[in-house]
PDB file of C-alpha atoms in Angstrom:
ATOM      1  CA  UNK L   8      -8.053   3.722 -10.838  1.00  0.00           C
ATOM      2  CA  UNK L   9      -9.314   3.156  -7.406  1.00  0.00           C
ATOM      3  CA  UNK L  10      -7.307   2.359  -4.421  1.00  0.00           C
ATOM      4  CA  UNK L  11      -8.278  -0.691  -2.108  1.00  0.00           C
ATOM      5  CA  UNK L  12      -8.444   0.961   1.307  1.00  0.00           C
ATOM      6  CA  UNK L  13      -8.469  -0.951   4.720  1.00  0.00           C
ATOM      7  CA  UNK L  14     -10.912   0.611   8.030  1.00  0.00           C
ATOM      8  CA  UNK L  15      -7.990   1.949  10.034  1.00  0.00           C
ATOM      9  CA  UNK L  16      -9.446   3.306  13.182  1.00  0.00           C
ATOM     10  CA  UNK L  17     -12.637   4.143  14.825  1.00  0.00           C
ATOM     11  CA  UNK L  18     -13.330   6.934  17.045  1.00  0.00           C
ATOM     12  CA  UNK L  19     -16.619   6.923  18.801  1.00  0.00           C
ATOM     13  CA  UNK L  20     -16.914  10.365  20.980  1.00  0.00           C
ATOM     14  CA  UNK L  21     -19.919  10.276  23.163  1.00  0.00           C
ATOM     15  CA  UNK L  22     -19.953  14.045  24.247  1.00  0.00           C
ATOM     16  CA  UNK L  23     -19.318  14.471  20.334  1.00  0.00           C
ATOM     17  CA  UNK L  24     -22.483  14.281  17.537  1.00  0.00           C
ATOM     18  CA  UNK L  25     -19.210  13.961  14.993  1.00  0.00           C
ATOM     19  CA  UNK L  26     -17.875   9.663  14.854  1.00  0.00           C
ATOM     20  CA  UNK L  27     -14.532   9.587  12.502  1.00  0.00           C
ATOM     21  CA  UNK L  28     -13.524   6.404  10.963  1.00  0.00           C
ATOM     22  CA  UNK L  29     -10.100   6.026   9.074  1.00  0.00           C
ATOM     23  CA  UNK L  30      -9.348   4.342   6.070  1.00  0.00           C
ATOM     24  CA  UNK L  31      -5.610   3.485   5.089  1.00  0.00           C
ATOM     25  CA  UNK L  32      -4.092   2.547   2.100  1.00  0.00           C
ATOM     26  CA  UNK L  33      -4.093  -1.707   1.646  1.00  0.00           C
ATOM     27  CA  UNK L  34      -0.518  -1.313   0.097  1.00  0.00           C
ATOM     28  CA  UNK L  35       0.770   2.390   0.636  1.00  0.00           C
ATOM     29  CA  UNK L  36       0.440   4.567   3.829  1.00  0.00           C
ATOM     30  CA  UNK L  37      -2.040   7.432   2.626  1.00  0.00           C
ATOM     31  CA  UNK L  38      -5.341   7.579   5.026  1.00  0.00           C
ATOM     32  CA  UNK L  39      -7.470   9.917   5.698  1.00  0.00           C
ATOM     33  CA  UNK L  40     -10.700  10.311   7.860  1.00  0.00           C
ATOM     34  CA  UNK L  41     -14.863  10.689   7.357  1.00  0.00           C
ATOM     35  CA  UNK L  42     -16.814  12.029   9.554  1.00  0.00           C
ATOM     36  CA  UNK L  43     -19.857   9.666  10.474  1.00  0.00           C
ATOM     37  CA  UNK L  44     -22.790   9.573  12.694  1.00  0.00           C
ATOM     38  CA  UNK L  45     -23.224   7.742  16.087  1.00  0.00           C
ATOM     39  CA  UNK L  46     -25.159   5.113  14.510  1.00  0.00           C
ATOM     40  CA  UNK L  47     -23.049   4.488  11.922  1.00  0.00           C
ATOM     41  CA  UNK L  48     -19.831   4.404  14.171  1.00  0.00           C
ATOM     42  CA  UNK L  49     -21.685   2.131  16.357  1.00  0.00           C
ATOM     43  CA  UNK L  50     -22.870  -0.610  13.902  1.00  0.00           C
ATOM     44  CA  UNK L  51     -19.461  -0.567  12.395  1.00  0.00           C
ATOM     45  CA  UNK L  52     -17.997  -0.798  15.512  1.00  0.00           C
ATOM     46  CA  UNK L  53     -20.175  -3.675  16.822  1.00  0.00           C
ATOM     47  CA  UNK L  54     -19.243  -5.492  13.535  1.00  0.00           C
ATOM     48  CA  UNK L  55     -15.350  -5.274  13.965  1.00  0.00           C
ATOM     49  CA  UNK L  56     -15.586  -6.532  17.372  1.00  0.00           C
ATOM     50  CA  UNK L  57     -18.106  -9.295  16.921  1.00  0.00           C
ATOM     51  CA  UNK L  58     -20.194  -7.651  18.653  1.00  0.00           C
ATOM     52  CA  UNK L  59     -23.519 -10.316  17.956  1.00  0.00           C
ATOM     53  CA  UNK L  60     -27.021  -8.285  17.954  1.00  0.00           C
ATOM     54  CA  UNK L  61     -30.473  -9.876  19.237  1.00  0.00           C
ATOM     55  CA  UNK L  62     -31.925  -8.465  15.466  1.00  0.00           C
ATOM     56  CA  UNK L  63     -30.839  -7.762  12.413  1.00  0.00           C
ATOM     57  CA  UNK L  64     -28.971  -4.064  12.147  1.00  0.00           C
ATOM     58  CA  UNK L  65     -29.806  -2.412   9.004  1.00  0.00           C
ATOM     59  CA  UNK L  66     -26.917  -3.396   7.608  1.00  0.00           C
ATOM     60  CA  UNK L  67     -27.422  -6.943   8.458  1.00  0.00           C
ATOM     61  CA  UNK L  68     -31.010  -6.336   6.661  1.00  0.00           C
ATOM     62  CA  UNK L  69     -29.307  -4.634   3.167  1.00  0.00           C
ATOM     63  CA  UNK L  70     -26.720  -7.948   2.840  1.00  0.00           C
ATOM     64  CA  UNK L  71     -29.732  -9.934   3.804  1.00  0.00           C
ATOM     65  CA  UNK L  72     -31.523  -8.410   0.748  1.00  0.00           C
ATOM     66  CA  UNK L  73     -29.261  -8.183  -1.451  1.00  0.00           C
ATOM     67  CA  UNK L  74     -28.430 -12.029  -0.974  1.00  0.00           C
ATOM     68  CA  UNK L  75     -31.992 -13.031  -0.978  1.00  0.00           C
ATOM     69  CA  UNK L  76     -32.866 -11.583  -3.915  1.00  0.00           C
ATOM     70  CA  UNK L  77     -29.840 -13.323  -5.678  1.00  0.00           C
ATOM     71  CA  UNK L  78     -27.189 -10.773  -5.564  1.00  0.00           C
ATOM     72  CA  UNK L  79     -23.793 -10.727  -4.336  1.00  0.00           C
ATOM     73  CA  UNK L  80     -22.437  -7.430  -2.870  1.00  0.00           C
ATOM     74  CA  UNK L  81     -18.869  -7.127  -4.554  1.00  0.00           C
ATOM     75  CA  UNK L  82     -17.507  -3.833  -2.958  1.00  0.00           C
ATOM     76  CA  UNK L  83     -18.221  -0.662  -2.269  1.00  0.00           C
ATOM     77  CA  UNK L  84     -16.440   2.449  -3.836  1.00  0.00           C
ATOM     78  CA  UNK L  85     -16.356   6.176  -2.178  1.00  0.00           C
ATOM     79  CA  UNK L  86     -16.553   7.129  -6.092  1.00  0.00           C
ATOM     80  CA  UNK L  87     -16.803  11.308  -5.150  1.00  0.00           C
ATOM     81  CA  UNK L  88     -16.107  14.452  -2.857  1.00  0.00           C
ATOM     82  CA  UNK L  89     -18.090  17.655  -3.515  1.00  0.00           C
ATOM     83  CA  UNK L  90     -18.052  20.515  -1.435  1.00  0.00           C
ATOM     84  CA  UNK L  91     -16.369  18.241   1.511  1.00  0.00           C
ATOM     85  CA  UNK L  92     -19.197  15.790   0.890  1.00  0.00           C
ATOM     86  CA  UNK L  93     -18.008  12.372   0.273  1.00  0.00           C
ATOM     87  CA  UNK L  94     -20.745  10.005  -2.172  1.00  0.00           C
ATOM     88  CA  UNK L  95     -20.349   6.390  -2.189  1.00  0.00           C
ATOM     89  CA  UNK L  96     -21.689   3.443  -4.111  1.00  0.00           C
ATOM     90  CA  UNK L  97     -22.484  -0.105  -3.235  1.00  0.00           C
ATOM     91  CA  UNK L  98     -21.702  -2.410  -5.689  1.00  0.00           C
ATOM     92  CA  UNK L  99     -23.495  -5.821  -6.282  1.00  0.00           C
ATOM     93  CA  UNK L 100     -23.140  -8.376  -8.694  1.00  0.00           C
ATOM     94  CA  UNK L 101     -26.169  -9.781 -10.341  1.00  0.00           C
ATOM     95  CA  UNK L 102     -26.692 -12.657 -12.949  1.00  0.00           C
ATOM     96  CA  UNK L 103     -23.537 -11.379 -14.487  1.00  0.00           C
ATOM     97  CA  UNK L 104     -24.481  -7.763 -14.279  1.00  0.00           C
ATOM     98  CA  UNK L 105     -22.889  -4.957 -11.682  1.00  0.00           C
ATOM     99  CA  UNK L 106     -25.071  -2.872 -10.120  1.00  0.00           C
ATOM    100  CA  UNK L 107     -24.276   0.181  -8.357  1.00  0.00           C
ATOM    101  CA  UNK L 108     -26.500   1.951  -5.615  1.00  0.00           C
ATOM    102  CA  UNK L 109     -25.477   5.523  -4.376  1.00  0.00           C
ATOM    103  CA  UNK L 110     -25.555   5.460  -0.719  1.00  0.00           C
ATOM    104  CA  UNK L 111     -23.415   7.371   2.434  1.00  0.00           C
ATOM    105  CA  UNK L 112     -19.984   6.256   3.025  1.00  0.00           C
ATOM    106  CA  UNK L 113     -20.498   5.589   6.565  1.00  0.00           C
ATOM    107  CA  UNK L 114     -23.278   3.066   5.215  1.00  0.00           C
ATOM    108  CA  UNK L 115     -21.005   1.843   2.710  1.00  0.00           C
ATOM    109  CA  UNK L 116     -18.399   1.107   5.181  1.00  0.00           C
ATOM    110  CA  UNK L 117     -20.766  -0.393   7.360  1.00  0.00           C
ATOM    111  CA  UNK L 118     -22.230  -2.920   4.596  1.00  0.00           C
ATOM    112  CA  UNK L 119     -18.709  -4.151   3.246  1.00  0.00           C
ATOM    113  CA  UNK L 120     -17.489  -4.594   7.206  1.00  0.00           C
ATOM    114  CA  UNK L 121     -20.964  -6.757   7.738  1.00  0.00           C
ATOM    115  CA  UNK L 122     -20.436  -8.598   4.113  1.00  0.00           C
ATOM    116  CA  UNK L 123     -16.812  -8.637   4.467  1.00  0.00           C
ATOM    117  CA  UNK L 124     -16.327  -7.465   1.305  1.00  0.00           C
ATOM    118  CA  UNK L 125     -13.083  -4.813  -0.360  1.00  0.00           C
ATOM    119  CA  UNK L 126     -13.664  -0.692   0.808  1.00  0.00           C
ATOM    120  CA  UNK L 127     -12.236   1.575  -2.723  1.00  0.00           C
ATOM    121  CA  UNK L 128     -11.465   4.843  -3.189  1.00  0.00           C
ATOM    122  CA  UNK L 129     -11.405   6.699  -6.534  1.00  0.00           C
ATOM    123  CA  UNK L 130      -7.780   8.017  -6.514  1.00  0.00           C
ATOM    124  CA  UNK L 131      -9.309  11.612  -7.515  1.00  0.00           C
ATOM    125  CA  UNK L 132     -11.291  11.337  -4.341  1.00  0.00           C
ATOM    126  CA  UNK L 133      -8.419  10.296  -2.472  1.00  0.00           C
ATOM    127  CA  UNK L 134      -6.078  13.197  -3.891  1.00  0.00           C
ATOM    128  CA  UNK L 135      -8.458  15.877  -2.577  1.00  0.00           C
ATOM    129  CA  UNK L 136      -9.343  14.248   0.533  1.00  0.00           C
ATOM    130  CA  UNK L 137      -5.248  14.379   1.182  1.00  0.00           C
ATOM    131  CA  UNK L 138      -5.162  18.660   0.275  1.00  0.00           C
ATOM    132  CA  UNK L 139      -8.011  19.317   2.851  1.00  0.00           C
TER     133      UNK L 139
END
């Protein structure tokens, strides 16, 4: 069953190549971090402070897509960890149907902060990201 998870906490190092972002637990106190690129941190980042950009971010451009073409992004999931990789998937919803597109978490993130939409974890994923 996946747990609903909240972005907790950006940290944005510039003498760092390593970003970390935080997600916490919606209704329990578990969190635990991923480490993310610069861009990534950045466009997230920008996002949660309403930060407004001359163009489109790439993240803008994906919800732009995804909406033009019909589609309405629903969540996104980090569905896996393998070998302290974690895999994500967005999720849209489609003339009734759920699609889901493998992508990075720090893109993931990014997407549902621009869409606004619920961050999940697979409680698996969750488990083993608490024992490292």
């Amino acid at each position: 069953m996946p747990v609903q998870m909240e972005l907790r906490r950006i940290i944005i190092s510039e003498i760092d190549d390593h970003q970390v972002i935080i997600l916490k637990e919606v209704e329990g106190d578990r969190s635990f971090p991923i480490v993310i690129g610069f861009f990534e941190a950045t466009s997230i980042d920008r996002r949660v402070k309403a930060m407004p950009s001359q163009r489109p971010l790439t993240h803008d451009l994906i919800a732009a897509v995804v909406d033009q073409m019909g589609g309405e992004i629903q969540d996104i999931i980090i569905s896996d960890l393998q070998e302290h990789t974690y895999f994500a998937k967005l999720r849209i919803r489609k003339e009734g149907e759920l699609i889901e597109v493998d992508c990075r978490p720090s893109d993931a993130v990014a997407v549902a902060v621009t869409a606004r939409v619920p961050i999940y974890v697979n409680e698996e994923v969750l488990g083993e990201a608490l024992e490292n």
